[in-house]
Short mmCIF file of C-alpha atoms in Angstrom, two decimals:
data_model
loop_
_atom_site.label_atom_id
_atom_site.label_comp_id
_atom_site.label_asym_id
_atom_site.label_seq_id
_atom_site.Cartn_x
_atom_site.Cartn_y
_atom_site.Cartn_z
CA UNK A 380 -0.99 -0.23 -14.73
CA UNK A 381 -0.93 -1.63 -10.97
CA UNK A 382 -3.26 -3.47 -9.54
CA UNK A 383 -6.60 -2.51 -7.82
CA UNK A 384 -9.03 0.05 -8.77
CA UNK A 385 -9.26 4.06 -7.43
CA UNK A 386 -13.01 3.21 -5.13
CA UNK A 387 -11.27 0.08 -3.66
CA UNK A 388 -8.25 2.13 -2.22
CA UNK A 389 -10.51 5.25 -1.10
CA UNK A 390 -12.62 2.44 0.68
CA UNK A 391 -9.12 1.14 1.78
CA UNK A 392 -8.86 4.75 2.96
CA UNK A 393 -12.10 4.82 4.48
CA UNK A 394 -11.21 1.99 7.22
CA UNK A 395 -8.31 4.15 8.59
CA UNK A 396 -10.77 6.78 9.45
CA UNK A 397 -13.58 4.51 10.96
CA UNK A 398 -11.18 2.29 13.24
CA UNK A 399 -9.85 5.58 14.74
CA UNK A 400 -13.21 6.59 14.94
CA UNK A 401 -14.06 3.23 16.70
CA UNK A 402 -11.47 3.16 19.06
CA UNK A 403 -12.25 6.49 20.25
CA UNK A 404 -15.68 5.53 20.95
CA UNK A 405 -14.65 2.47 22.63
CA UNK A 406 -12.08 4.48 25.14
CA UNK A 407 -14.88 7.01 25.77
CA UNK A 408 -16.93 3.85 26.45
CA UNK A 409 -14.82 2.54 28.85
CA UNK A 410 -13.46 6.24 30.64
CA UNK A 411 -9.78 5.95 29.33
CA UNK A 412 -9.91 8.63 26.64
CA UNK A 413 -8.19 12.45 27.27
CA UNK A 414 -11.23 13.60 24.77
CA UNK A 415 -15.14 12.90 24.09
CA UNK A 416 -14.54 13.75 20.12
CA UNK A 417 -16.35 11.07 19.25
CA UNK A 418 -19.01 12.76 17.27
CA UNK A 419 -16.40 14.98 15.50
CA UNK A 420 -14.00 11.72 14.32
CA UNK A 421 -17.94 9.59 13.19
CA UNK A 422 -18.27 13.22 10.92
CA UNK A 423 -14.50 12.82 9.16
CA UNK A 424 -15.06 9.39 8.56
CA UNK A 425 -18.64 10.07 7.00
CA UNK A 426 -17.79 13.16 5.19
CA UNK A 427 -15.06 11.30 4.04
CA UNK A 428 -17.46 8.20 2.19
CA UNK A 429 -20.17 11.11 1.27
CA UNK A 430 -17.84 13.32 -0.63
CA UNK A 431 -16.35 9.87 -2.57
CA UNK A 432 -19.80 8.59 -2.57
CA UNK A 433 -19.05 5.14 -1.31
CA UNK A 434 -20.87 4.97 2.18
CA UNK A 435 -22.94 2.21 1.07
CA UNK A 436 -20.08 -0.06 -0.92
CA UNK A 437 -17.94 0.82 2.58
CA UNK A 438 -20.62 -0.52 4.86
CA UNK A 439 -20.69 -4.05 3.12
CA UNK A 440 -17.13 -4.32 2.37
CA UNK A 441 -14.58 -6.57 3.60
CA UNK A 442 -12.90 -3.91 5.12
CA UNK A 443 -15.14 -2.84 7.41
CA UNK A 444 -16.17 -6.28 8.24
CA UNK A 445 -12.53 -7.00 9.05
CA UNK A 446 -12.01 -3.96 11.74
CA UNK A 447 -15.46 -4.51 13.57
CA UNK A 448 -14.72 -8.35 13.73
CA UNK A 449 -11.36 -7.37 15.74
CA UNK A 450 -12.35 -4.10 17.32
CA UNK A 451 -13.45 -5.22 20.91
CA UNK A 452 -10.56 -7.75 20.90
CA UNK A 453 -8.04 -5.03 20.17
CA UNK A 454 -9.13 -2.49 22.85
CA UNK A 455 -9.20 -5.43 25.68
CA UNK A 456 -5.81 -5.96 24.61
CA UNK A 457 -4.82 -2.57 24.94
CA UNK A 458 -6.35 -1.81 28.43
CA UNK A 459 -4.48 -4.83 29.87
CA UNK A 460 -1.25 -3.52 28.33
CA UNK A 461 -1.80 0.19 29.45
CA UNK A 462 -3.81 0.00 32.75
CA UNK A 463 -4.82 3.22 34.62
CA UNK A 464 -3.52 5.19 31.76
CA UNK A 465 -5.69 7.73 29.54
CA UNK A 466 -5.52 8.05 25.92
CA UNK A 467 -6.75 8.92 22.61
CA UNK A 468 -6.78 8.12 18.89
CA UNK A 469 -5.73 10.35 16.46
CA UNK A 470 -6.04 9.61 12.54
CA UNK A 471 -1.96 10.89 11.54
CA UNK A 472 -2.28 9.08 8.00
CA UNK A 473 -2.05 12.79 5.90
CA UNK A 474 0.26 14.59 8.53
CA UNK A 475 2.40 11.42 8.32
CA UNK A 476 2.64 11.01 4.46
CA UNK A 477 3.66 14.48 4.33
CA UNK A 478 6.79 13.34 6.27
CA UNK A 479 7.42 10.50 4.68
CA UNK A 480 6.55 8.23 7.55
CA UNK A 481 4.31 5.49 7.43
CA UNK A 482 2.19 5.62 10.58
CA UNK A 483 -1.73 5.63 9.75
CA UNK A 484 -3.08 6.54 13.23
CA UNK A 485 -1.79 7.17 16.76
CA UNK A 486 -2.61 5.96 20.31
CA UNK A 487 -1.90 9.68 21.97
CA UNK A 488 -1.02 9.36 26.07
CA UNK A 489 -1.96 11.63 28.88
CA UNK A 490 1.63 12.34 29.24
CA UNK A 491 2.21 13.57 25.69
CA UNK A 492 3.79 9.92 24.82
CA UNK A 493 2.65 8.34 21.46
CA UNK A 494 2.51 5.10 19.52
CA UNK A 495 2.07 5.02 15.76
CA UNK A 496 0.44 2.33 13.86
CA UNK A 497 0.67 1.15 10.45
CA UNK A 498 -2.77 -0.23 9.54
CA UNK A 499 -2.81 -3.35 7.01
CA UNK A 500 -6.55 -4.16 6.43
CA UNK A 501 -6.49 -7.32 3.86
CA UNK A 502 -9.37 -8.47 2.02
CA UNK A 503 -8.20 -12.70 2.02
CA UNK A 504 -5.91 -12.41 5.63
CA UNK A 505 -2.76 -11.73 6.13
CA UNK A 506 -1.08 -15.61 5.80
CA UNK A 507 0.76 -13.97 2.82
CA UNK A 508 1.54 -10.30 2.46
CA UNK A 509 0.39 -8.67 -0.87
CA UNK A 510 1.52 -5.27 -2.27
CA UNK A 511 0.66 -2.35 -4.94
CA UNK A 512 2.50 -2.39 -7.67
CA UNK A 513 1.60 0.93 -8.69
CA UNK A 514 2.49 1.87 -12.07
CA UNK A 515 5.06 -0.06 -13.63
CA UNK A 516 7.23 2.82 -13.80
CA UNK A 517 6.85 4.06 -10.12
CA UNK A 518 7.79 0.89 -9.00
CA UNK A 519 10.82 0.43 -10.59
CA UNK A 520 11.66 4.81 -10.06
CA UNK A 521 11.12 3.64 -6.18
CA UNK A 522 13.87 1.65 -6.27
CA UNK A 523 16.03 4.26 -7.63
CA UNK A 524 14.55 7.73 -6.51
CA UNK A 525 13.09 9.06 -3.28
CA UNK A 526 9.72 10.05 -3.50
CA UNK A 527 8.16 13.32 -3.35
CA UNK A 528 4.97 12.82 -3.64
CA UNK A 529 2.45 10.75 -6.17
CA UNK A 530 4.36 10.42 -9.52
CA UNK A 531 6.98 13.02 -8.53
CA UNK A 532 10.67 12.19 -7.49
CA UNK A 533 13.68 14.05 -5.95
CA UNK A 534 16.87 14.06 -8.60
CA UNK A 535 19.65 12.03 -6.36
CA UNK A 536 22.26 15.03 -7.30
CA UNK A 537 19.91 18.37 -6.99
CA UNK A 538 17.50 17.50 -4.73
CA UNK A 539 14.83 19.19 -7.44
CA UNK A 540 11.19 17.52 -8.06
CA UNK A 541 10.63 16.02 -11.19
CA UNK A 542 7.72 13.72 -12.63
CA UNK A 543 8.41 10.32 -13.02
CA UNK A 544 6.48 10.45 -16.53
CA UNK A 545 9.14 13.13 -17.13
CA UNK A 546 11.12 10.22 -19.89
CA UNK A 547 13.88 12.33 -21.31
CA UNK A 548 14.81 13.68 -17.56
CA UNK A 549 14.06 10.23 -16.14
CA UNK A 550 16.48 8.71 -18.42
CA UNK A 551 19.43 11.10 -18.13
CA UNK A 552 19.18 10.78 -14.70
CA UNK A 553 19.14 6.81 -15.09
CA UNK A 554 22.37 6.85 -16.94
CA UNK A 555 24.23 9.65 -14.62
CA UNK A 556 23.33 6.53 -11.62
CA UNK A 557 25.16 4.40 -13.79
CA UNK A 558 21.96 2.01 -14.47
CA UNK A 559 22.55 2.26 -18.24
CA UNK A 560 20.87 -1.13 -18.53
CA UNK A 561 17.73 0.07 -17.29
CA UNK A 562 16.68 2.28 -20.07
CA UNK A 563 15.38 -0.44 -22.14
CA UNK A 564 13.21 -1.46 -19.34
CA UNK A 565 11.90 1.53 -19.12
CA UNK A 566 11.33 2.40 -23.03
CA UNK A 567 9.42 -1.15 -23.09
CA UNK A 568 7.37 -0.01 -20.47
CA UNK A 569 6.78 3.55 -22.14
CA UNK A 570 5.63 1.67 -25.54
CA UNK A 571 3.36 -0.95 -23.68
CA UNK A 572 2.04 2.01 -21.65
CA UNK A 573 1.30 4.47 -25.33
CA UNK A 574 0.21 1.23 -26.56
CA UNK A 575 -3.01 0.40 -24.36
CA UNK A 576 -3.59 4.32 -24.57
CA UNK A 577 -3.75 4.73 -27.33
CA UNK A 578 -6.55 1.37 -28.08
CA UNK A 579 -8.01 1.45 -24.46
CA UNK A 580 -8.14 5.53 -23.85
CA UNK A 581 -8.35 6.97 -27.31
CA UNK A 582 -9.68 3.71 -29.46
CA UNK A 583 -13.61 4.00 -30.57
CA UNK A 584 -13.68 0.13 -30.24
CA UNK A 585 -12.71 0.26 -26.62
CA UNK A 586 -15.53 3.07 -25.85
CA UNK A 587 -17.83 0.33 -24.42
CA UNK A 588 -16.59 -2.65 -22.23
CA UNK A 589 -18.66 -5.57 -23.60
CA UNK A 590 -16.28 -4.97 -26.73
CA UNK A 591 -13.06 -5.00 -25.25
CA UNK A 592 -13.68 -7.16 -22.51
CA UNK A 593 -12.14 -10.52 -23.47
CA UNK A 594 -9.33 -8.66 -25.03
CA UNK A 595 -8.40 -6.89 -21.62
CA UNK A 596 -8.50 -10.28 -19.83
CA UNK A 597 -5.59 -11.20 -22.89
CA UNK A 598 -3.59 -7.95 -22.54
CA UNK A 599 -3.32 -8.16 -18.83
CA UNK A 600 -1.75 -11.75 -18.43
CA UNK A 601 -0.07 -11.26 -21.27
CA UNK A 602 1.34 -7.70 -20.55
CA UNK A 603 1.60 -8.77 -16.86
CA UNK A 604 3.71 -11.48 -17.27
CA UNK A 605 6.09 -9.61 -19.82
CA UNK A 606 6.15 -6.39 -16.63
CA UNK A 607 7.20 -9.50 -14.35
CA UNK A 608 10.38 -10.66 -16.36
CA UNK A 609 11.20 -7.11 -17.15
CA UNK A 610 11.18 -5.87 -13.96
CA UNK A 611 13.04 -8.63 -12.59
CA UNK A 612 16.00 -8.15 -15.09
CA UNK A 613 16.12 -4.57 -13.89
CA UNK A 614 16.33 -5.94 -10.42
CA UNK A 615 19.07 -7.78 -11.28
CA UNK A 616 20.80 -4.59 -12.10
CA UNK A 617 20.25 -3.07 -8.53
CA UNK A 618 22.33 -3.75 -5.70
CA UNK A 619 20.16 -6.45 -3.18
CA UNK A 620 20.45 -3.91 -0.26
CA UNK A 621 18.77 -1.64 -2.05
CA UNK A 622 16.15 -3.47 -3.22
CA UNK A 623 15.52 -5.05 0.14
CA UNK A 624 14.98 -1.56 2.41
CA UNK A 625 12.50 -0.74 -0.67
CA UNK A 626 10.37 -4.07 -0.16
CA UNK A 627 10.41 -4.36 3.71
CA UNK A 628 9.23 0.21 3.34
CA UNK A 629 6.73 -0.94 0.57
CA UNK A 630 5.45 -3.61 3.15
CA UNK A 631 5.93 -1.71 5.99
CA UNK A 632 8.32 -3.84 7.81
CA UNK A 633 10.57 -1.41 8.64
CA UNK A 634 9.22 -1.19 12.25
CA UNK A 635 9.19 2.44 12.29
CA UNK A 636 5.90 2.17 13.90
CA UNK A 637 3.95 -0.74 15.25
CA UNK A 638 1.58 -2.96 12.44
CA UNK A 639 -1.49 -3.90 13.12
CA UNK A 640 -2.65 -6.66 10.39
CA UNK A 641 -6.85 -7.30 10.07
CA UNK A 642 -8.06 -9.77 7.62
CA UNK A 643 -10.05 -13.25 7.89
CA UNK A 644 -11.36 -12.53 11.31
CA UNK A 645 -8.41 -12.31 13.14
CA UNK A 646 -5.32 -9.58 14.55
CA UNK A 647 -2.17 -9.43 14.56
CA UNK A 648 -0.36 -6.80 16.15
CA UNK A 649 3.12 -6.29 16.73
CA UNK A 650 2.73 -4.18 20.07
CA UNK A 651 1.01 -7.52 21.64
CA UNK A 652 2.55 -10.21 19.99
CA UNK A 653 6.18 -10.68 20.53
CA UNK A 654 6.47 -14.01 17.91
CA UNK A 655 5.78 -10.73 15.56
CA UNK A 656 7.73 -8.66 16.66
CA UNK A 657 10.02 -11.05 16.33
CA UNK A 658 9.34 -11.41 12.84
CA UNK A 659 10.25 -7.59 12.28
CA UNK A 660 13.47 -7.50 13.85
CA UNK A 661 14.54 -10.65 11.51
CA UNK A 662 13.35 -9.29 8.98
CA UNK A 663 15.17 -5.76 9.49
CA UNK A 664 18.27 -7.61 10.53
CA UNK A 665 21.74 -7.19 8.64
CA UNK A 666 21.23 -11.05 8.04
CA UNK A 667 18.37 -10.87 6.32
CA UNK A 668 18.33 -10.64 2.29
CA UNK A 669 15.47 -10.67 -0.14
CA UNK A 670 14.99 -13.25 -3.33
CA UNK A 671 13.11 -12.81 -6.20
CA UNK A 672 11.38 -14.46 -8.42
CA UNK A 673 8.30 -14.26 -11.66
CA UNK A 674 4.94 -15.33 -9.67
CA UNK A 675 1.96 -15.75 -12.56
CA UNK A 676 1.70 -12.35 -13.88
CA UNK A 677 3.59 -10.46 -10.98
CA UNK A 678 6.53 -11.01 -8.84
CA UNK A 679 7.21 -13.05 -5.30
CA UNK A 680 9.75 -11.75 -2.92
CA UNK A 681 10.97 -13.75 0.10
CA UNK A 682 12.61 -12.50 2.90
CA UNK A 683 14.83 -14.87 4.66
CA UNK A 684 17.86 -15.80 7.16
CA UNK A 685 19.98 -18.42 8.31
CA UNK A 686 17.06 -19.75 10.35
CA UNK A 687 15.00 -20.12 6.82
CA UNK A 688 12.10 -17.90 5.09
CA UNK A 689 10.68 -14.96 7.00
CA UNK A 690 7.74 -14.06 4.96
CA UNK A 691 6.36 -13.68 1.28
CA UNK A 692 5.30 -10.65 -0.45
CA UNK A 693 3.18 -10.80 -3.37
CA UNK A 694 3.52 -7.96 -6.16
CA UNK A 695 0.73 -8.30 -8.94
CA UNK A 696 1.56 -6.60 -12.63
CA UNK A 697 -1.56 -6.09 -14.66
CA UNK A 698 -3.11 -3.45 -16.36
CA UNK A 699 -5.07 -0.88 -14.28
CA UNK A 700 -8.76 -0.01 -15.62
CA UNK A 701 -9.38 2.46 -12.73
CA UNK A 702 -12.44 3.51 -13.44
CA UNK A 703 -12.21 3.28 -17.04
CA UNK A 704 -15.57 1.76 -17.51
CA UNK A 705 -19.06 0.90 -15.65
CA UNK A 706 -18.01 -2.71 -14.68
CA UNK A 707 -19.14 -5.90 -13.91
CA UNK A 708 -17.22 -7.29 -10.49
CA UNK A 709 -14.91 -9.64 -12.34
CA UNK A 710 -11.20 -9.98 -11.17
CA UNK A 711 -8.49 -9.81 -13.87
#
């Protein structure tokens, strides 16, 4: 039930392989780079679209419109930064998701040095940050559990995997964290989610879209908006630290890496621009403290100090066809 669709993300995906395959091309290009793999990064990033069969969509997509708009500016940027040094790009986004870091590629040095990069490629610019829900439960378990993966968790006392759809562990574990209050969160999401199963997945009516399709646009500002208050009850619940480390990791704010922002024709990059990197270190200050509050159907969290509002993050809540049906391109 989060926002976005499983073809958009992979194309999402996509971009992280073709910029690393671009800026390898472009240090070959201009006799910086430790390795001519240029041919072998163009094959992972084409193997990639051909075995999710979404070459074509990727090639007229915002996304990739967005990296080859910045590309050349980027790479002049970096050669006046790093002069008379030799380096490559490495796509890290699997080996570092493994580790729980957040890095998508790497600039790689002669000298065995490295610089990660979180990529954030946005479809509208980057003026105001907008996140994933993902499901409606994951967000909230986030808050609460450390992940181990998609949909699994590590119990806080045990260290053990469990699935987040797991209800009857998830709750026990809810009430041993003393977040008794939660629960009913949770069982509201757990009936909304059996709920639209059991019409949308297993319902004859909903087998073709044209007969649903006014219903869905209903359900998901009406189910959004309820997901909104809920979850910001069960904020209310959770101690503001907490709940700020999650949204400045879920944006990836945590300057653990250096960001690199594409969108609307224009960079940003924290490694170059020191008003940014300014931003971070406010944002990641001890000063700092998030506020909350119902934004249509999803949430708006600001980030601010004693010098005023850092920046926004967006959180949509709607329901998530993924796939569900062949589709016209209508937003929801």
């Amino acid at each position: 039930m989060g926002a976005g669709c499983t073809k958009d993300h992979f194309i999402q995906d996509a971009a992280e392989a073709y910029i690393v395959y671009l800026l390898q091309a472009h240090a070959v290009e201009n006799k910086v780079a430790i390795t001519d793999d240029v041919a072998e990064k163009h094959n992972t990033f084409i193997q990639y679209c051909e075995d999710r069969d979404i070459l074509d969509e990727f090639n007229k997509s915002i996304y990739k419109e967005n990296i080859d708009v910045v590309i050349d500016k980027f790479i002049l940027d970096l050669l006046a930064k790093y002069p008379n040094r030799k380096f490559d790009f490495v796509d890290v986004e699997r080996e570092f998701r493994d580790k729980k870091l957040k890095g998508d590629f790497i600039i790689q040095f002669e000298d065995g040095s490295l610089i990660s990069f979180s990529l954030k490629n946005y479809k509208k610019g980057f003026d105001r940050i907008q996140l994933c829900s993902g499901t409606w439960h994951s967000f909230l378990n986030n808050f609460l559990f450390e992940s181990a993966g998609v949909g699994t968790f590590f119990n806080p006392f045990t260290q053990e995997v469990f699935q987040g759809c797991n209800r009857e562990y998830r709750d026990s574990l809810i009430e041993k964290l003393g977040y008794d209050a939660l629960k009913e969160v949770y069982t509201f999401f757990d009936s909304i989610n059996d709920t639209i199963k059991k019409f949308y997945t297993y319902g004859e009516q909903a087998r073709y879209w044209k007969n649903v399709s006014a219903q869905w646009k209903g359900d998901c500002a009406a189910y959004g908006l309820k997901a909104a208050e809920k979850i910001i009850s069960a904020l209310d619940s959770i101690p503001k630290d907490m709940i700020k480390n999650r949204i400045i990791k879920m944006a990836g704010l945590n300057y653990d890496e250096e960001i690199l922002l594409v969108g609307n024709g224009k960079y940003l990059c924290s490694l170059f621009n020191q008003k940014y990197a300014q931003i971070l270190k406010r944002v990641n200050s001890t000063e700092s403290v998030v506020e909350y509050i119902t934004n249509g159907k999803g949430l708006l969290f600001t980030l601010c100090d004693s010098v005023g509002v850092i920046v926004n993050i967006e959180v949509p809540f709607t329901l998530q066809k993924n796939g569900a049906w062949h589709l016209p391109k209508t937003k929801y």
